[in-house]
Coordinates of C-alpha atoms in Angstrom, one line a residue:
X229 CA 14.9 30.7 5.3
X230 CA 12.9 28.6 5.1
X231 CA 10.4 30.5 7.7
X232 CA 9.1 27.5 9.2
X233 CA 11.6 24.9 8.3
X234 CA 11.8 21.1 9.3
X235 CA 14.7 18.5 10.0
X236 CA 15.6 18.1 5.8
X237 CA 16.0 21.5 5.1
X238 CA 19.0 23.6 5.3
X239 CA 18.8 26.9 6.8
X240 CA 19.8 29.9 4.8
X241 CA 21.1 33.3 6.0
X242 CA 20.2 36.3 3.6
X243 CA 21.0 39.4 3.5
X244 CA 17.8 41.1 2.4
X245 CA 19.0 45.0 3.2
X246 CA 22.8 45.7 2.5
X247 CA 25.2 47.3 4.9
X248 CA 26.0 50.2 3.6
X249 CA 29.7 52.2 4.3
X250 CA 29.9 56.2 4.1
X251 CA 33.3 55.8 3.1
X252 CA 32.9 53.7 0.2
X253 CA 34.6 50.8 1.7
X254 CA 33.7 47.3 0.1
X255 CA 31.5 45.4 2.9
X256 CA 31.7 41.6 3.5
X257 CA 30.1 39.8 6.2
X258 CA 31.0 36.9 9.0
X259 CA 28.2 34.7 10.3
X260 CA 27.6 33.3 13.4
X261 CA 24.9 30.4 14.5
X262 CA 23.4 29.6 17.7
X263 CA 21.6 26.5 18.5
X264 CA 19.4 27.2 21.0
X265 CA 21.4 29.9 22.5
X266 CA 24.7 28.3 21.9
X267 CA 27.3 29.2 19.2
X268 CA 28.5 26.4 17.0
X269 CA 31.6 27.5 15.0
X270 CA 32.1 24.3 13.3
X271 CA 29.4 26.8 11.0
X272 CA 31.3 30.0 9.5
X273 CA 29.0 30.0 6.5
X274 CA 25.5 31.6 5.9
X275 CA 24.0 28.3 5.8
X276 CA 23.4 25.0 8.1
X277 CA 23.0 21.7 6.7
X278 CA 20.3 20.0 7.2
X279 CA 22.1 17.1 8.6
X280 CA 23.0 19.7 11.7
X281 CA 19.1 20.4 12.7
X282 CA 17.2 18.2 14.8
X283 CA 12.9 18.9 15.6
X284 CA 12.7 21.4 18.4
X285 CA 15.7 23.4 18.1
X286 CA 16.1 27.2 17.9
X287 CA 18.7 28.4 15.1
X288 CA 19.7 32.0 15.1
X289 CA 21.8 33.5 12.3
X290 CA 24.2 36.4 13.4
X291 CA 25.7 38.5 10.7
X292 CA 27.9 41.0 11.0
X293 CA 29.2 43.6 8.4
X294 CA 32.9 44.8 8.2
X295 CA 35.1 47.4 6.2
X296 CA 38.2 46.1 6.1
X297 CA 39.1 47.7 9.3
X298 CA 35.9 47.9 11.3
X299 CA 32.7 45.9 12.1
X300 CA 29.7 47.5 12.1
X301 CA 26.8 46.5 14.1
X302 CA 25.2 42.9 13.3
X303 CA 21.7 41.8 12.7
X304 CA 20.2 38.9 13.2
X305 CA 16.7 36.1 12.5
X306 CA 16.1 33.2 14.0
X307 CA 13.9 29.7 13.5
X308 CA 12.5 26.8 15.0
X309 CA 12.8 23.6 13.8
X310 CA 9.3 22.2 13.0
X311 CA 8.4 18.2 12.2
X312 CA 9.1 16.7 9.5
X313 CA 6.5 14.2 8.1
X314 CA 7.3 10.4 7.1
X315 CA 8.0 9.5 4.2
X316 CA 5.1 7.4 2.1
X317 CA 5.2 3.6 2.3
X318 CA 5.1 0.9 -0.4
X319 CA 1.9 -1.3 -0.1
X320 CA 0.8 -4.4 -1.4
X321 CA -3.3 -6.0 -1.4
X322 CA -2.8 -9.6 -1.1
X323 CA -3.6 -12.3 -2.7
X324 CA -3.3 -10.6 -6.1
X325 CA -6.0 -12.5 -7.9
X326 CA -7.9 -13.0 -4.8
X327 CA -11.8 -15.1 -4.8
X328 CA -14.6 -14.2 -2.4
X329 CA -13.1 -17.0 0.3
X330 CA -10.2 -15.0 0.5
X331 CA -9.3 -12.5 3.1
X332 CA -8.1 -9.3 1.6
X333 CA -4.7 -8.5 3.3
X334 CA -2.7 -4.9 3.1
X335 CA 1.2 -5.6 3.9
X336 CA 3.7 -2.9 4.4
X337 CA 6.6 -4.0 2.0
X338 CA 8.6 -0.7 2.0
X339 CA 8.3 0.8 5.2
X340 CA 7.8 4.8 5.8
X341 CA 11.2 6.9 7.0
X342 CA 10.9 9.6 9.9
X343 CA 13.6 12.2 9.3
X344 CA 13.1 13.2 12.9
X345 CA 13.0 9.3 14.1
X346 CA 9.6 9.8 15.6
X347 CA 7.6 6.1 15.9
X348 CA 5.7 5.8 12.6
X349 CA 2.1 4.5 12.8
X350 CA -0.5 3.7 9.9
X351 CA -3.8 4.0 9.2
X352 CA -5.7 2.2 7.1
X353 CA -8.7 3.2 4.7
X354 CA -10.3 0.3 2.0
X355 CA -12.5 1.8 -0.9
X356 CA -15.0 -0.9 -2.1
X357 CA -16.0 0.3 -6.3
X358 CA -14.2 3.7 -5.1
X359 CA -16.7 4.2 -2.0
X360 CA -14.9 4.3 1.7
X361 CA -16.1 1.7 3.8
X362 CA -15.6 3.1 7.2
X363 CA -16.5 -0.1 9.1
X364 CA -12.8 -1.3 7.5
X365 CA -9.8 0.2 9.2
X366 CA -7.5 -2.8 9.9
X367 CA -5.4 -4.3 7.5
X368 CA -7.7 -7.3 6.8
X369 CA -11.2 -7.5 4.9
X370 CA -12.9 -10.5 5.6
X371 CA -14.3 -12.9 2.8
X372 CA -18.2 -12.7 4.6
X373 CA -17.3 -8.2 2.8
X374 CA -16.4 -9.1 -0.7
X375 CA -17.9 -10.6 -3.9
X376 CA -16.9 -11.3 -7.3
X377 CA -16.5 -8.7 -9.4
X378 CA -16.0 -5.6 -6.8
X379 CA -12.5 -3.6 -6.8
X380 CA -11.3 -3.2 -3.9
X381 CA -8.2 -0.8 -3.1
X382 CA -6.8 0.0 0.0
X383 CA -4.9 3.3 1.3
X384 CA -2.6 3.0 3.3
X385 CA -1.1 7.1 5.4
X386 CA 1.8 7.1 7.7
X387 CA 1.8 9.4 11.0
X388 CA 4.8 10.1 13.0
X389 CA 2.1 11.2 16.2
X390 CA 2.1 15.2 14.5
X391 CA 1.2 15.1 11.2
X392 CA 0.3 12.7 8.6
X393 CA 2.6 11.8 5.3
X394 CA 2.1 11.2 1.9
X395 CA -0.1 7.8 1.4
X396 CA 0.6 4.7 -0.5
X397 CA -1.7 2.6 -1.8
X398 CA -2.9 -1.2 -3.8
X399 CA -6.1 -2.4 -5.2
X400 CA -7.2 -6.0 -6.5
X401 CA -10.1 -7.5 -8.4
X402 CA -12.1 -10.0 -6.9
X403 CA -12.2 -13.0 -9.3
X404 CA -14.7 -15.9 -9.6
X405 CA -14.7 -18.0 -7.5
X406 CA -15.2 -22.0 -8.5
X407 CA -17.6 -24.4 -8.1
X408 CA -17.1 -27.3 -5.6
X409 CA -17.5 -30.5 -6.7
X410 CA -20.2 -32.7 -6.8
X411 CA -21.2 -36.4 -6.0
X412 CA -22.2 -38.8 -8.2
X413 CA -23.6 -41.7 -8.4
X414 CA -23.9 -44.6 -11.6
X415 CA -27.4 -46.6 -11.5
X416 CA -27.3 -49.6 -11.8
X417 CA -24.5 -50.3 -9.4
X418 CA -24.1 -53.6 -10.9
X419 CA -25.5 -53.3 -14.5
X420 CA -26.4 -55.2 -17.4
X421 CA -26.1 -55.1 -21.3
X422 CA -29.7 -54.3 -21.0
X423 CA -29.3 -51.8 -18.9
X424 CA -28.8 -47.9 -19.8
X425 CA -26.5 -46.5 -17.5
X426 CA -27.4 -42.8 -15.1
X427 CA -25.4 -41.0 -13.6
X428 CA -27.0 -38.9 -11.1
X429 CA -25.8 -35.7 -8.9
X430 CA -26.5 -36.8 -5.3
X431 CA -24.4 -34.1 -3.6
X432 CA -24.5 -30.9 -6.0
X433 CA -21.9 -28.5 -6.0
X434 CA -22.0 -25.4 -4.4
X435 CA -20.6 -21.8 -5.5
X436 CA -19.2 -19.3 -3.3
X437 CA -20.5 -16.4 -5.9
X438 CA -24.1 -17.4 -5.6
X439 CA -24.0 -18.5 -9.5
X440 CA -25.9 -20.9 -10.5
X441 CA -24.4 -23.9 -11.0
X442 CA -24.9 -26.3 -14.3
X443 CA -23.0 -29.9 -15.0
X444 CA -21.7 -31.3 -18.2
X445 CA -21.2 -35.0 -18.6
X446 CA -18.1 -37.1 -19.8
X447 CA -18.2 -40.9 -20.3
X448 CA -14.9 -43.0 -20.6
X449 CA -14.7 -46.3 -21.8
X450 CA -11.8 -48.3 -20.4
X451 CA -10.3 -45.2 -20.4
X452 CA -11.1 -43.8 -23.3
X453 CA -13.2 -40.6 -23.4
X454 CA -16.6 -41.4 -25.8
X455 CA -16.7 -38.1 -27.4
X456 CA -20.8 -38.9 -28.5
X457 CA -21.8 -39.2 -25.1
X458 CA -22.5 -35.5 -23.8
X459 CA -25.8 -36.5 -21.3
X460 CA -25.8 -38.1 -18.1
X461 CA -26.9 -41.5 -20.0
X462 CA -24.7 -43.9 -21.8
X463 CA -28.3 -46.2 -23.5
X464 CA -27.7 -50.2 -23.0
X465 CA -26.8 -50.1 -26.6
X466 CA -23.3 -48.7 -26.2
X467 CA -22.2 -51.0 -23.7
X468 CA -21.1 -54.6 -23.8
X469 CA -20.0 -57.3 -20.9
X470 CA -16.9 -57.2 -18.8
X471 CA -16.2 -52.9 -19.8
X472 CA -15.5 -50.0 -17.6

């Protein structure tokens, strides 16, 4: 036992039906292993470590019953070493507060483990509000896929080229993302005390999101912000020759 066991576990030799003895005798038992077909007596014991197996190889477990003076005839079971699957990774969704210009990026930062040293690959799956998008199987979503708001979580499944392991996964939030800046403009370039001073958007911003985009005004005098100013107009009143 086990029945169908793989490189990590250790192999067991029971003794399901006793010998029995018609004289009475107490019965103990010696075991022999063979590894495919050859005996290893560095193993007296009914078991094998696991450390002693390797995928593909046939163990057969010998045992034989004796009185005390005699042995009686032996019995024996045998097993195949099946696959062992990888171990599950450790992943990470980069950047962790990502915005719609960023790429989403799954990293391996644990690597699986193959207990038979088979070459690991991985597959990749991304979930977009917990629906697969099967379009996505790299380890990159590109910005043009993502927009504020959406979770987006990424599973990650190691194969060693037999059977899949256990899966690791990551999953992020995509944040807002900000405006860019405008371009202004102040009319008159080269004002007056009589003149009210504008200052006009003349490149507006743009947002990655789609949102619309409003503006809110601050006016400084000589480098002092004027609190009472909240428009995009300072009127001639407020200003006075020679200020910035």
């Amino acid at each position: 036992a086990p029945g169908v066991p793989s490189t990590t576990d250790d192999l067991v030799s029971t003794i399901i039906v006793p010998s029995t003895d018609p004289d009475g005798d107490t019965v103990t038992y010696i075991y022999q292993w063979y590894k495919d077909g050859v005996l290893q007596p560095e193993i007296p014991s009914n078991t094998v470590p696991a450390t002693n197996t390797a995928k593909g190889e046939t163990w057969r477990s010998v045992a034989a019953p004796s009185d005390g003076a005699a042995y009686g005839p032996s019995a024996e079971d045998e097993v195949t070493i099946g696959n062992s699957p990888p171990t599950a990774p450790m992943v990470d969704v980069t950047p962790d507060s990502p915005v719609t210009s960023d790429n989403l990026v799954a990293s391996i930062t644990t690597p699986s483990s193959d207990a038979d040293g088979d070459v690991i690959t991985y597959s990749y799956a991304w979930y977009k509000d917990g629906v697969l998008q099967p379009g996505l199987t790299a380890s990159t979503v590109p910005t043009a896929n993502t927009s504020k708001g959406e979770v987006w979580r990424c599973v990650v499944t190691p194969n060693d080229g037999t059977v899949d392991g256990p899966s690791a996964e990551d999953q992020v939030i995509i944040q807002n993302s900000l405006p860019t800046a405008p371009v202004i403009d102040i009319a008159p370039g080269v004002p007056s005390t009589t003149d009210d001073l504008v200052s006009t958007i003349i490149v507006p911003s743009t947002d990655p999101d789609g949102d619309t985009v409003t503006y809110i005004y601050q006016w400084y005098k000589e480098g002092v912000l004027q609190a009472e100013i909240p428009s995009n107009t300072v009127p001639a009143t407020n200003t006075a020759k020679g200020e910035t």
